[in-house]
PDB file of C-alpha atoms in Angstrom:
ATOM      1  CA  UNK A   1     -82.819 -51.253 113.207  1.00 40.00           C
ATOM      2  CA  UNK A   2     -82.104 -54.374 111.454  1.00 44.00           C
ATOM      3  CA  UNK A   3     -84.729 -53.223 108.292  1.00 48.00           C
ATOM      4  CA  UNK A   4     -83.116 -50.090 107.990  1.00 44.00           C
ATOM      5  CA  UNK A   5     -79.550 -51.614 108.029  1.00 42.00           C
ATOM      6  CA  UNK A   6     -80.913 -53.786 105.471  1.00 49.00           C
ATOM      7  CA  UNK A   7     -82.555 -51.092 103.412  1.00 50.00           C
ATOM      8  CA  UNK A   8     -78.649 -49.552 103.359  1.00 47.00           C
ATOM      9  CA  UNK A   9     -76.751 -52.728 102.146  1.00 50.00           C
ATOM     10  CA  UNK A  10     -79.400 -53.165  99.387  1.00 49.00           C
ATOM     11  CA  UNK A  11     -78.743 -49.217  98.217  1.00 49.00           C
ATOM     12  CA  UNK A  12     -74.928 -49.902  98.438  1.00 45.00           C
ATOM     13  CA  UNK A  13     -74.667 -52.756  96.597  1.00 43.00           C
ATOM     14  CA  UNK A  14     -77.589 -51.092  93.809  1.00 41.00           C
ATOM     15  CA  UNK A  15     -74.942 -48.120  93.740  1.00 39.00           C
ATOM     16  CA  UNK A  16     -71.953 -49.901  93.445  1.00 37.00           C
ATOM     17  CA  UNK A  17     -73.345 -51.652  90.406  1.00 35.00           C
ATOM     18  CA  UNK A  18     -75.047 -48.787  89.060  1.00 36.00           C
ATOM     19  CA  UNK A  19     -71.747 -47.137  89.288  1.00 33.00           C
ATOM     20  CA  UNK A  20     -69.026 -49.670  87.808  1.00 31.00           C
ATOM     21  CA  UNK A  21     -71.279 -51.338  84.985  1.00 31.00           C
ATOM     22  CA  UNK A  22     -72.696 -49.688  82.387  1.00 34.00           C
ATOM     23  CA  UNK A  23     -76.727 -49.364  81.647  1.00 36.00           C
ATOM     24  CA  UNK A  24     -78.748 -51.839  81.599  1.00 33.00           C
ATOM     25  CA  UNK A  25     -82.042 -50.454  81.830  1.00 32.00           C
ATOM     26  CA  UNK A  26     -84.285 -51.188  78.955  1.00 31.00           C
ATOM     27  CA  UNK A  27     -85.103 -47.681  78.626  1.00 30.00           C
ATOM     28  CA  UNK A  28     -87.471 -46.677  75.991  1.00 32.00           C
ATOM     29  CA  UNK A  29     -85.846 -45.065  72.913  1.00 35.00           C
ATOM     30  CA  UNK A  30     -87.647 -41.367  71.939  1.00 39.00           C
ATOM     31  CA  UNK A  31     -89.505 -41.503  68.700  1.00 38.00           C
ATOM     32  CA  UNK A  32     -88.510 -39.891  65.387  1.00 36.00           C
ATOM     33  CA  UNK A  33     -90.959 -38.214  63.697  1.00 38.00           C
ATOM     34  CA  UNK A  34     -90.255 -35.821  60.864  1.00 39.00           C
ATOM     35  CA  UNK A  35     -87.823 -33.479  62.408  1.00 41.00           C
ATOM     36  CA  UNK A  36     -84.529 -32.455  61.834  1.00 43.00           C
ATOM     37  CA  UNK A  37     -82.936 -35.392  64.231  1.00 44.00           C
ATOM     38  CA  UNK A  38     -84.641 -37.557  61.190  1.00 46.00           C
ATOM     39  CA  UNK A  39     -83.244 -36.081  58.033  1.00 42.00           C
ATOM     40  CA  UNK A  40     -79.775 -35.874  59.640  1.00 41.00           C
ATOM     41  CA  UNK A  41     -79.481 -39.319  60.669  1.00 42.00           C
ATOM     42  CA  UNK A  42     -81.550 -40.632  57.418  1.00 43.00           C
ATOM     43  CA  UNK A  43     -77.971 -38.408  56.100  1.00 42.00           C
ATOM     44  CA  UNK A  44     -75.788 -40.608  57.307  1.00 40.00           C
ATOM     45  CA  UNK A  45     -74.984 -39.035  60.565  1.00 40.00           C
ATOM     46  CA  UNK A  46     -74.748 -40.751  64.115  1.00 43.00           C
ATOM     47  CA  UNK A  47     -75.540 -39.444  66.993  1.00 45.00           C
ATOM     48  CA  UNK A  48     -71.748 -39.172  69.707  1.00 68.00           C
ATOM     49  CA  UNK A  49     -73.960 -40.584  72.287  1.00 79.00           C
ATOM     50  CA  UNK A  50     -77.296 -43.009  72.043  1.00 81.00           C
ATOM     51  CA  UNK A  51     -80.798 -42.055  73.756  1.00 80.00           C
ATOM     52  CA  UNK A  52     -80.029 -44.474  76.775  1.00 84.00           C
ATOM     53  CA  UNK A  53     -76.581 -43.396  77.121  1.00 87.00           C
ATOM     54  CA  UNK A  54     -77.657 -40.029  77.661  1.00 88.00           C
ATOM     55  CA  UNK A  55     -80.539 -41.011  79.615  1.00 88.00           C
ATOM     56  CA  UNK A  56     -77.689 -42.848  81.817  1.00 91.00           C
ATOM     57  CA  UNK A  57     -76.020 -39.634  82.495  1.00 91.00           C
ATOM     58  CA  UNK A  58     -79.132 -37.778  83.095  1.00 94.00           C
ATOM     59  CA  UNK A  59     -79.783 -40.393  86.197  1.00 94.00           C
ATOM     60  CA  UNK A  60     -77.157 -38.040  88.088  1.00 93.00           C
ATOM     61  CA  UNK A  61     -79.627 -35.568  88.135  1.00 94.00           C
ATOM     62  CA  UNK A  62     -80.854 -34.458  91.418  1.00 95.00           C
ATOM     63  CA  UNK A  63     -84.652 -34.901  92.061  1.00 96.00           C
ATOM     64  CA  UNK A  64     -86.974 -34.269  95.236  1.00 97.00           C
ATOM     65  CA  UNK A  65     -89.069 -37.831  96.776  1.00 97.00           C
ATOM     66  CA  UNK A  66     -91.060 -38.301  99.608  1.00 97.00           C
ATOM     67  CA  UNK A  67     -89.644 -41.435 101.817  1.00 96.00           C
ATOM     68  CA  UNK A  68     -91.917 -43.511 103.654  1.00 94.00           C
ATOM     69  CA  UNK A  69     -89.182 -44.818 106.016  1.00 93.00           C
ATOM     70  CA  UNK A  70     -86.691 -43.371 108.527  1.00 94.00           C
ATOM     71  CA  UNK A  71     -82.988 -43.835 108.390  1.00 92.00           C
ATOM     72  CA  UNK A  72     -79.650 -41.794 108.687  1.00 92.00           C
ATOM     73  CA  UNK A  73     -77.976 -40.646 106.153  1.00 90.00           C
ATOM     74  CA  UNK A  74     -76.814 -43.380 103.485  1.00 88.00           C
ATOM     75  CA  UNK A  75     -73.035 -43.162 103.202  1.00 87.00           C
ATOM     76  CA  UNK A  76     -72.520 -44.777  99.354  1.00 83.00           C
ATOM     77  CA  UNK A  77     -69.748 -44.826  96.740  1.00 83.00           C
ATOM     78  CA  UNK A  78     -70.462 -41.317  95.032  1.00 81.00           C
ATOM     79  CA  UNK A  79     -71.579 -39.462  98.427  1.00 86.00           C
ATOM     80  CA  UNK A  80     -73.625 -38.908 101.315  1.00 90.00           C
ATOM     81  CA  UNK A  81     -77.554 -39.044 100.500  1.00 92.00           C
ATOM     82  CA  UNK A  82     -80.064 -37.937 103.576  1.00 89.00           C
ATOM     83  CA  UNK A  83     -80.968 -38.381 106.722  1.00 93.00           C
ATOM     84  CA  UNK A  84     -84.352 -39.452 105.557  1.00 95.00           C
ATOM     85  CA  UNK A  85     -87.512 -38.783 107.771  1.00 95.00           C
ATOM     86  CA  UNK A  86     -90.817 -40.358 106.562  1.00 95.00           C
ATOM     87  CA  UNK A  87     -92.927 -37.791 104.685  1.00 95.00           C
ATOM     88  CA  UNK A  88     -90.611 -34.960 104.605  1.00 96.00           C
ATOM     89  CA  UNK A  89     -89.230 -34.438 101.212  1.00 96.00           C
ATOM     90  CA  UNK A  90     -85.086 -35.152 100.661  1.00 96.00           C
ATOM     91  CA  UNK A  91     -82.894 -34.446  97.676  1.00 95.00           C
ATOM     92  CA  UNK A  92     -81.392 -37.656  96.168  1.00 96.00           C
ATOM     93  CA  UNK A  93     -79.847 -38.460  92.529  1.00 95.00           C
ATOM     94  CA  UNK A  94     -82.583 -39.795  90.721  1.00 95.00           C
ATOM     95  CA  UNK A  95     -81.227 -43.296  89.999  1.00 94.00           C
ATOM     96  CA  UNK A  96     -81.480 -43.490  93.813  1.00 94.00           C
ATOM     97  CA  UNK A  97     -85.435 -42.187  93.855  1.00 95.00           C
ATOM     98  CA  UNK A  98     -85.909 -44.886  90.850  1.00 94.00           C
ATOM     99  CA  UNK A  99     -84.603 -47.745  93.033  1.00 93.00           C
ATOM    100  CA  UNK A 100     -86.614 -46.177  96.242  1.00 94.00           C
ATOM    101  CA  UNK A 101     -89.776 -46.177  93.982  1.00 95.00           C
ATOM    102  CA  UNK A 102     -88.917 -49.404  92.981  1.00 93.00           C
ATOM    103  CA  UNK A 103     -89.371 -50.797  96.478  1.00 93.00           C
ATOM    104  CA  UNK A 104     -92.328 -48.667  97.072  1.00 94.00           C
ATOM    105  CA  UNK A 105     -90.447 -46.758  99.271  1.00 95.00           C
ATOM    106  CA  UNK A 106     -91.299 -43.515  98.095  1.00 96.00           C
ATOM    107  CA  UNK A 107     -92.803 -40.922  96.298  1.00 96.00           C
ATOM    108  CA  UNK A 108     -91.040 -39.186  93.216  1.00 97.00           C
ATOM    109  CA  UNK A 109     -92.185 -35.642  93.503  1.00 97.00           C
ATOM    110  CA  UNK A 110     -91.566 -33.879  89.811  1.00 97.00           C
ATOM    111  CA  UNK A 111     -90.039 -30.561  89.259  1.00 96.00           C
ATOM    112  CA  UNK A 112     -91.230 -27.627  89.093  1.00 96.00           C
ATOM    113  CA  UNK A 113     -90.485 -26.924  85.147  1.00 96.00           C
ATOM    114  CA  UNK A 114     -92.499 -29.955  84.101  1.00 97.00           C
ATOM    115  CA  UNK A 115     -95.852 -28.279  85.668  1.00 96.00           C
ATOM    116  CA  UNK A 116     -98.309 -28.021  82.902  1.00 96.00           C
ATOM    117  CA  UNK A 117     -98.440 -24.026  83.259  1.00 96.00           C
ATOM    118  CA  UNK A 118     -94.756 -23.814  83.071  1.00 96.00           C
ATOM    119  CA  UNK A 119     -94.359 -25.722  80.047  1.00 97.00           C
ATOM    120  CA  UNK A 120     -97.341 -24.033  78.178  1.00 97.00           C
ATOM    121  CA  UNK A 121     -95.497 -20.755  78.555  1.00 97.00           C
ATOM    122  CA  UNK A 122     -92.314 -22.288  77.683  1.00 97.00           C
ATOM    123  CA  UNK A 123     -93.974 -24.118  74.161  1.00 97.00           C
ATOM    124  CA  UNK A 124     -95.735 -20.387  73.584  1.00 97.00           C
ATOM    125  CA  UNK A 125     -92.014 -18.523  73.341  1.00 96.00           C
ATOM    126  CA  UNK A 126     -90.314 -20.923  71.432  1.00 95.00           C
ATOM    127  CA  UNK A 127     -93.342 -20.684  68.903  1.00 95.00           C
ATOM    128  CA  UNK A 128     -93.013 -17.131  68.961  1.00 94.00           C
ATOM    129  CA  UNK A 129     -89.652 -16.696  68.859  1.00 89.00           C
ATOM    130  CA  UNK A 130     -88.040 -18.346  65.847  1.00 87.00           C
ATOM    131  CA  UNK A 131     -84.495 -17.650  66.114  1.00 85.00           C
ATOM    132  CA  UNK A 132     -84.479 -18.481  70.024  1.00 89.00           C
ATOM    133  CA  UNK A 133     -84.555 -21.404  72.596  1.00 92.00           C
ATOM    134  CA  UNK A 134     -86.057 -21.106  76.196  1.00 94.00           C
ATOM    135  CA  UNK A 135     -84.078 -22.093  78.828  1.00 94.00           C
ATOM    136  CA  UNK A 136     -84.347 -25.883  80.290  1.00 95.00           C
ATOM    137  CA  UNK A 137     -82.462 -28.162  82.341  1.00 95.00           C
ATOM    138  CA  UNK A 138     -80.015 -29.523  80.166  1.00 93.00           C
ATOM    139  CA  UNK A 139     -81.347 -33.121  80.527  1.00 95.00           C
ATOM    140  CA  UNK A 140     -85.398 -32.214  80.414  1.00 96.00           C
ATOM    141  CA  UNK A 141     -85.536 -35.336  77.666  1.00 94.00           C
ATOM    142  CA  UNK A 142     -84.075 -37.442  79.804  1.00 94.00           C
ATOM    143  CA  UNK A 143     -85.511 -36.451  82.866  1.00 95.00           C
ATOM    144  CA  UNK A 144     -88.989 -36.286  81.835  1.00 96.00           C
ATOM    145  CA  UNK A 145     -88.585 -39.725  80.315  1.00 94.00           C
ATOM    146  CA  UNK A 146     -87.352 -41.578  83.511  1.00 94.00           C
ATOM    147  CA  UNK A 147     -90.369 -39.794  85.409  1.00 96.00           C
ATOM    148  CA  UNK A 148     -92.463 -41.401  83.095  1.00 96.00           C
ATOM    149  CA  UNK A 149     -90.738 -44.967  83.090  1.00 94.00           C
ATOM    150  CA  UNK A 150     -90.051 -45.043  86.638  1.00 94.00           C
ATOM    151  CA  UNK A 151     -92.764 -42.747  88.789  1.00 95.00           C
ATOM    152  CA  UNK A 152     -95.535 -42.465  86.016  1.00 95.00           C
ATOM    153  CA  UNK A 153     -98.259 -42.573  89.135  1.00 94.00           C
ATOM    154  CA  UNK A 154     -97.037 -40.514  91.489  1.00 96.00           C
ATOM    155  CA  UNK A 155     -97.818 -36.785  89.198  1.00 96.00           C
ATOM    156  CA  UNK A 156    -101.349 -37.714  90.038  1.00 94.00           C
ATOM    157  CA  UNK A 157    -100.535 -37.729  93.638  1.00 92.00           C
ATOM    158  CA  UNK A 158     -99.332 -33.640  93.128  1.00 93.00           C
ATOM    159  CA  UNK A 159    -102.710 -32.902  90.861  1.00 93.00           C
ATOM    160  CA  UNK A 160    -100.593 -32.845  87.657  1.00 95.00           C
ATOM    161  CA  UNK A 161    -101.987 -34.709  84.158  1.00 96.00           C
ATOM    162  CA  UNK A 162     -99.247 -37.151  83.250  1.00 95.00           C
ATOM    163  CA  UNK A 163    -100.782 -37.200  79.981  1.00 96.00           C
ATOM    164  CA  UNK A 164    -100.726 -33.653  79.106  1.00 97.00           C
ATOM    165  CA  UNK A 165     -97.191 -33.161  80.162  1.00 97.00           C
ATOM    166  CA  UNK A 166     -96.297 -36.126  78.048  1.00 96.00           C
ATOM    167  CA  UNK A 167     -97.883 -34.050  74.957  1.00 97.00           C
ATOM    168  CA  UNK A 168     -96.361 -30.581  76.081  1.00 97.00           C
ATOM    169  CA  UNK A 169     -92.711 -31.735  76.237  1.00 97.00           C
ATOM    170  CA  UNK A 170     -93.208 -33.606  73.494  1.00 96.00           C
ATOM    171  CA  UNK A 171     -94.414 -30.834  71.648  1.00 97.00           C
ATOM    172  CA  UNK A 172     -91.754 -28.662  73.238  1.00 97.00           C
ATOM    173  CA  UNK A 173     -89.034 -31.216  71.620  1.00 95.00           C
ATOM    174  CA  UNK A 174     -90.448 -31.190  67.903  1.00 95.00           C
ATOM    175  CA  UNK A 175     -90.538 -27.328  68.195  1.00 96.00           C
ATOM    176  CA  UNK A 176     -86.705 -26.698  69.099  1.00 94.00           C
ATOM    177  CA  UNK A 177     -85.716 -29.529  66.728  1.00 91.00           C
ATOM    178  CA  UNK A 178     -87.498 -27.945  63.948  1.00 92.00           C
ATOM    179  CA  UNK A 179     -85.792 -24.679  64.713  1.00 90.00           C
ATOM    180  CA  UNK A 180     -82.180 -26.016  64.902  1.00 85.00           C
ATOM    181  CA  UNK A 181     -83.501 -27.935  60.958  1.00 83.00           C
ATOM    182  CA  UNK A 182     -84.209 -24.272  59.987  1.00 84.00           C
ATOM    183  CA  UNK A 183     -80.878 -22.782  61.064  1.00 78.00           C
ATOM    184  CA  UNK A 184     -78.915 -25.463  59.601  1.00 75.00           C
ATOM    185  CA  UNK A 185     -81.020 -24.757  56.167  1.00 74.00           C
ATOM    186  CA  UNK A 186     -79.926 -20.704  56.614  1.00 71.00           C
ATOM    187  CA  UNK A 187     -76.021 -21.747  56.285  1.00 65.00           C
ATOM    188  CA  UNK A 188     -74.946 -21.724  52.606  1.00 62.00           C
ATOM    189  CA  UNK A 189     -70.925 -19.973  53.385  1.00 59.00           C
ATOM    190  CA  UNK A 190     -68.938 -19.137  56.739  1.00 58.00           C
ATOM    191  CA  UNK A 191     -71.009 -17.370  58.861  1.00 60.00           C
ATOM    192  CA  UNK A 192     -71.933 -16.802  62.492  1.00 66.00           C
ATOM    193  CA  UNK A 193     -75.161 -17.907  64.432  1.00 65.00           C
ATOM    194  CA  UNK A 194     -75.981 -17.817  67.708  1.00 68.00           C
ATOM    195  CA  UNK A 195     -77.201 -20.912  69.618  1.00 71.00           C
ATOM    196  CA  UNK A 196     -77.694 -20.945  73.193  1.00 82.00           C
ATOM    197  CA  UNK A 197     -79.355 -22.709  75.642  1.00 89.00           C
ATOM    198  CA  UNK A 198     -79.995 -25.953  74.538  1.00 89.00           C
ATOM    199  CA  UNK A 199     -79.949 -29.245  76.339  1.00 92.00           C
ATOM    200  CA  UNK A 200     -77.985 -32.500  76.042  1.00 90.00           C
ATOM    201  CA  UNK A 201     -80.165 -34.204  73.683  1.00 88.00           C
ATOM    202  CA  UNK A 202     -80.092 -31.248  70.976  1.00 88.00           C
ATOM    203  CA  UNK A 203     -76.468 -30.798  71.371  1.00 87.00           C
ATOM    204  CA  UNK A 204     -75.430 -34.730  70.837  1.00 85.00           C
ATOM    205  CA  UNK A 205     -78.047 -34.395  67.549  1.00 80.00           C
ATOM    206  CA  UNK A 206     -75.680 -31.482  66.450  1.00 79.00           C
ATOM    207  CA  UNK A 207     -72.434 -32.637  67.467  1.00 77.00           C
ATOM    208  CA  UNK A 208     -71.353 -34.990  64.141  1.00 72.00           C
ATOM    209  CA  UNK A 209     -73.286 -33.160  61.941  1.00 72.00           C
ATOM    210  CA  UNK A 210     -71.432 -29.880  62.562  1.00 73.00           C
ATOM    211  CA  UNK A 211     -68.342 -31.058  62.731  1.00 73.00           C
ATOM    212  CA  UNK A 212     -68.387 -33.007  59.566  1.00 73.00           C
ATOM    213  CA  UNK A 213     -70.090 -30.008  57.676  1.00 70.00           C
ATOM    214  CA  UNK A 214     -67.216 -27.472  58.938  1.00 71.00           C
ATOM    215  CA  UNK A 215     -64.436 -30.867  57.813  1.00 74.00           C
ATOM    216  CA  UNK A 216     -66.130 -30.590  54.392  1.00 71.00           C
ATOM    217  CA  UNK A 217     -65.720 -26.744  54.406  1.00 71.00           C
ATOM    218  CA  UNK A 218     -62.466 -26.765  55.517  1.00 71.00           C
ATOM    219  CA  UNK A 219     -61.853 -29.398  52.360  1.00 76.00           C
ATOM    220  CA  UNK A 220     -63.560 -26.970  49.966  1.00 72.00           C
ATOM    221  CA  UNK A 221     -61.550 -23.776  50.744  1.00 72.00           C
ATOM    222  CA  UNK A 222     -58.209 -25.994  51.143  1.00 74.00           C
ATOM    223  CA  UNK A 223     -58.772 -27.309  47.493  1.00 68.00           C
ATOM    224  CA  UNK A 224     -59.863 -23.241  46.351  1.00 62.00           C
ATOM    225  CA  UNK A 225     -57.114 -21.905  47.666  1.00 63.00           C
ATOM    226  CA  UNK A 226     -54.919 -24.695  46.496  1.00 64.00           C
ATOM    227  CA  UNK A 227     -56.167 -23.763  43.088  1.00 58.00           C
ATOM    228  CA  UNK A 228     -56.035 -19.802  43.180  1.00 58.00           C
ATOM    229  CA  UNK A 229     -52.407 -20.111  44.242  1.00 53.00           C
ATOM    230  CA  UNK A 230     -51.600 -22.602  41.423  1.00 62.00           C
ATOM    231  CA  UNK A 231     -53.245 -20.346  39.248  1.00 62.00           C
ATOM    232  CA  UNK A 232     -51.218 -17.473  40.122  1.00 63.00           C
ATOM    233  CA  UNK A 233     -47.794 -19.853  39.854  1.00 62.00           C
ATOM    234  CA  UNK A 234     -48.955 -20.814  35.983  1.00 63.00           C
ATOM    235  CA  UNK A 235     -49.494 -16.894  35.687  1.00 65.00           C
ATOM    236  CA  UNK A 236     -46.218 -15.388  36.592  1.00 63.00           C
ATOM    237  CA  UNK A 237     -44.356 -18.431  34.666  1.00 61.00           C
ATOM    238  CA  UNK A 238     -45.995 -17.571  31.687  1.00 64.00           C
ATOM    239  CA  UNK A 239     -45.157 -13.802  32.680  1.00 61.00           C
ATOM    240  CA  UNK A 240     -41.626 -15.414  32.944  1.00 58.00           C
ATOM    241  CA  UNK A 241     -41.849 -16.931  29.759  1.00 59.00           C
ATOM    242  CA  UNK A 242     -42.775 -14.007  27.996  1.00 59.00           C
ATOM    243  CA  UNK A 243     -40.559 -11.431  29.255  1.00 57.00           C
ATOM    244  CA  UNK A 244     -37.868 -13.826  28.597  1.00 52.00           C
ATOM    245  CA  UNK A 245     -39.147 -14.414  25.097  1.00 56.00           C
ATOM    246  CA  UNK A 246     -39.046 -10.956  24.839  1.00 49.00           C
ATOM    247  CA  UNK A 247     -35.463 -10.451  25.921  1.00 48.00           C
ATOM    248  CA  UNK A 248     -34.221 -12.908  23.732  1.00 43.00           C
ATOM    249  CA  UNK A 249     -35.932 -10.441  20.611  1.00 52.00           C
ATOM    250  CA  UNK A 250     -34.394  -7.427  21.572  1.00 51.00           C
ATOM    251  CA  UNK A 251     -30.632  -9.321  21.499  1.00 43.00           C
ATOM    252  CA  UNK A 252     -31.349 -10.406  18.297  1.00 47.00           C
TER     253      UNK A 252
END
């Protein structure tokens, strides 16, 4: 009783810093490679967000482990998380499964969506369709990346390749990016296009860089109409002009 009352004062006090402080996690950053998150920040555009600020959200996300240990349910700052029994799987947010695995006090089972079959259909209909993006939990970046920093052994454990995942979501990633690059490229005036489901990651890459290009639209057709309407102003005063020019000859 005395380990397990233990094991809950550690997770309190790991939540309550978790919870007031901000990351501190050296997380590793994603790579760049020659995609469209490249050229727009080689542009001059930020990202709202950084990778390991999103990657600190994403550790809300729930995910399945498998406890070696026994306890009631842990009562912490953000809610209630088990009763844990050892060997049957429990739901917990994963920062909490990161500082379980930690402690080698369980397994990190991964979801379902990062099975190599699943993700080999999903990389097949984004390929095939150009103009559309699969559905996938909105923080799959994230996710995938902190199951790879934090419970890199245990996919072996379920008879899943950690390396070939690695290469499928990676793959995955440079294939959406490379679509959003083209539908940016297919924007030359207002128009409408249709972008839907994409995840956290794509939509902070977006973010600036769409909001800045409508700002300088905005600017453009201010300044046009601006000048059609002082055009039109110069116009009827030289109409002005002229029919009073004209009056003035027909007094004479």
């Amino acid at each position: 009783e005395a380990t397990l009352l233990a094991l809950v004062n550690l997770c309190s006090t790991q939540v309550l810093l978790d919870v007031s402080a901000p990351a501190t996690s050296p997380f590793l950053s994603l790579p760049l490679k020659k995609t469209g998150q490249k050229k727009m920040r080689e542009g001059g555009v930020a990202s709202s967000l950084t990778n390991e600020e999103l990657q600190y959200c994403a550790e809300n996300e729930t995910i399945t482990i498998i406890p070696n240990f026994s306890t009631a349910s842990l009562h912490l700052v953000n809610g209630e998380y088990g009763p844990f029994r050892a060997q049957n799987e429990a739901t917990v947010p994963f920062w909490l499964a990161s500082l379980l695995r930690k402690r080698n006090l369980c397994r990190v089972k991964p979801p379902e969506w990062m099975k190599s079959e699943a993700l080999i259909a999903v990389l097949a209909e984004e390929k095939r369709s150009p103009n559309e993006w699969q559905e996938l939990p909105h923080h799959y970046i994230e996710v995938a990346k902190l199951m790879f920093t934090a419970a890199e052994e245990d996919f072996a454990e379920f008879d899943m390749d950690v390396h070939e995942i690695r290469r499928l979501i990676d793959d995955i990633r440079l294939v959406r990016f490379d679509k959003i690059e083209k539908q940016f490229k297919q924007v030359t005036s207002a128009m409408t296009i249709r972008l839907t489901n994409f995840c956290a990651m794509e939509l902070n890459l977006m973010r600036n860089f769409l909001l800045s290009s409508l700002d300088e639209y905005y600017k453009f057709s201010t300044a046009e109409e601006s000048g059609d309407v002082q055009q039109q102003r110069q116009t009827q005063e030289m109409d002005e002009d002229e029919s009073q020019d004209f009056q003035v000859r027909q007094l004479r």
